[in-house]
Short mmCIF file of C-alpha atoms in Angstrom, two decimals:
data_model
loop_
_atom_site.label_atom_id
_atom_site.label_comp_id
_atom_site.label_asym_id
_atom_site.label_seq_id
_atom_site.Cartn_x
_atom_site.Cartn_y
_atom_site.Cartn_z
CA MET A 87 0.26 0.09 -0.14
CA ASN A 88 3.14 2.07 0.67
CA LYS A 89 4.19 1.86 -2.60
CA SER A 90 0.75 2.76 -4.26
CA LYS A 91 0.61 5.68 -2.46
CA ILE A 92 3.97 6.84 -3.45
CA LEU A 93 3.21 5.90 -6.75
CA GLY A 94 -0.06 7.73 -6.82
CA ALA A 95 1.35 10.82 -5.17
CA THR A 96 4.20 10.56 -7.76
CA LEU A 97 1.91 10.30 -10.77
CA ILE A 98 0.20 13.48 -9.33
CA VAL A 99 3.39 15.44 -9.05
CA VAL A 100 3.97 14.36 -12.78
CA ILE A 101 0.91 15.60 -14.04
CA PHE A 102 0.70 18.88 -11.88
CA VAL A 103 4.36 19.40 -13.49
CA LEU A 104 3.01 18.57 -16.52
CA ILE A 105 -0.15 21.11 -16.63
CA ILE A 106 2.18 24.13 -15.10
CA TYR A 107 4.51 23.30 -18.10
CA PHE A 108 1.91 22.97 -20.89
CA GLY A 109 0.17 26.08 -19.50
CA TYR A 110 3.43 28.27 -19.12
CA ASN A 111 4.24 27.35 -22.94
CA ASN A 112 0.36 28.26 -23.81
CA TYR A 113 0.94 31.72 -21.99
CA GLN A 114 4.40 32.25 -23.75
CA GLU A 115 2.65 31.20 -27.29
CA LYS A 116 -0.50 33.60 -26.98
CA ASN A 117 2.17 36.37 -25.90
CA ARG A 118 4.34 35.81 -29.09
CA LEU A 119 1.02 35.64 -30.98
CA LYS A 120 -0.33 38.85 -29.41
CA ASN A 121 3.67 40.48 -30.43
CA ASP A 122 2.84 39.11 -34.06
CA LYS A 123 -0.57 40.41 -34.54
CA LEU A 124 0.86 43.70 -33.54
CA GLU A 125 3.51 43.65 -35.58
CA LEU A 126 1.35 42.39 -38.65
CA THR A 127 -1.24 45.37 -37.75
CA TYR A 128 1.60 47.95 -38.00
CA LYS A 129 2.62 46.39 -41.19
CA ILE A 130 -0.54 46.35 -43.04
CA GLU A 131 -1.13 49.97 -42.00
CA HIS A 132 2.05 51.23 -43.44
CA LEU A 133 1.35 49.07 -46.56
CA GLN A 134 -1.91 50.91 -46.81
CA GLN A 135 -0.60 54.51 -46.53
CA THR A 136 1.81 53.03 -49.38
CA ILE A 137 -1.02 52.23 -51.55
CA ALA A 138 -2.63 55.54 -50.85
CA ARG A 139 0.51 57.29 -51.69
CA ASN A 140 0.94 55.42 -54.61
CA ASN A 141 -2.73 55.68 -55.78
CA GLN A 142 -2.30 59.44 -55.42
CA ILE A 143 0.65 59.20 -57.26
CA ILE A 144 -1.15 57.63 -59.99
CA ALA A 145 -3.78 59.87 -60.08
CA ASP A 146 -2.14 62.80 -60.55
CA ASN A 147 0.11 61.40 -63.36
CA GLU A 148 -3.06 60.47 -65.14
CA GLN A 149 -4.29 64.08 -64.71
CA SER A 150 -1.12 65.47 -66.03
CA LYS A 151 -1.14 62.91 -68.99
CA ARG A 152 -4.50 64.27 -69.64
CA GLU A 153 -3.48 67.64 -69.75
CA LEU A 154 -0.54 67.24 -71.65
CA GLU A 155 -2.76 65.33 -74.39
CA ASN A 156 -5.16 68.21 -74.23
CA GLN A 157 -2.41 70.74 -75.18
CA SER A 158 -0.96 69.04 -77.83
CA THR A 159 -4.52 68.42 -79.52
CA GLU A 160 -4.89 72.45 -78.70
CA ARG A 161 -1.54 73.02 -80.33
CA GLN A 162 -2.13 70.94 -83.19
CA GLU A 163 -5.03 72.60 -83.86
CA GLN A 164 -3.49 75.88 -83.84
CA ILE A 165 -0.52 74.87 -85.95
CA ASN A 166 -3.23 73.44 -88.39
CA GLU A 167 -4.90 76.96 -88.26
CA GLN A 168 -1.67 78.97 -89.15
CA LEU A 169 -0.85 76.68 -91.80
CA LYS A 170 -4.34 76.64 -93.54
CA ASN A 171 -3.66 79.20 -95.87
CA ASN A 172 0.69 78.74 -96.43
CA ASP A 173 1.71 77.56 -99.42
CA CYS A 174 4.67 76.09 -97.60
CA ALA A 175 2.37 73.92 -95.75
CA GLY A 176 1.18 72.31 -98.89
CA GLN A 177 4.61 70.92 -99.88
CA LEU A 178 5.96 67.59 -99.27
CA VAL A 179 7.95 66.63 -96.17
CA PRO A 180 10.91 64.49 -96.70
CA VAL A 181 10.19 60.92 -95.62
CA SER A 182 12.81 60.79 -92.79
CA VAL A 183 11.70 64.20 -91.32
CA SER A 184 7.97 62.82 -91.50
CA ASN A 185 9.05 59.49 -89.75
CA SER A 186 11.19 60.90 -87.08
CA LEU A 187 8.38 63.42 -86.05
CA TYR A 188 5.91 60.87 -86.20
CA ASN A 189 7.68 58.60 -84.16
CA ARG A 190 8.50 61.47 -81.70
CA ALA A 191 4.94 61.86 -81.43
CA GLN A 192 3.65 58.80 -81.10
CA ASN A 193 6.54 58.11 -78.08
CA LEU A 194 5.01 61.36 -76.57
CA ARG A 195 1.37 59.88 -76.48
CA GLN A 196 2.57 56.32 -75.24
CA PRO A 197 0.72 55.70 -72.25
CA THR A 198 2.82 56.39 -68.69
CA ASP A 199 3.18 52.53 -67.45
CA THR A 200 3.80 53.50 -63.46
CA SER A 201 3.98 49.62 -62.79
CA THR A 202 7.50 48.90 -63.74
CA PRO A 203 10.25 50.65 -62.03
CA ALA A 204 12.19 53.17 -64.33
CA LYS A 205 15.64 51.42 -65.46
#
């Protein structure tokens, strides 16, 4: 009987130690998860601010692009009006000059892709 009491007491002590061990580990894990949650929340807020700034930059770029397109159209109309009665305007332009002007105009009218980094 004495052995069974000692064995029972030892078993109770072992179970108690295991409960304390797992309880402490659970407490530590809970604190670690809480800290991780705070860190991730901070990172999410920082990313949201970055996204908002980037969206504003994109909107500003699009607005500038529209303004430049409007100015280009207005200037083209002004040039056409000024050249309407000009004899020189009816003469042919060399192909190399024409191609160069066309390519330059096309490059200026290309959509600005803000998603790729500048090289």
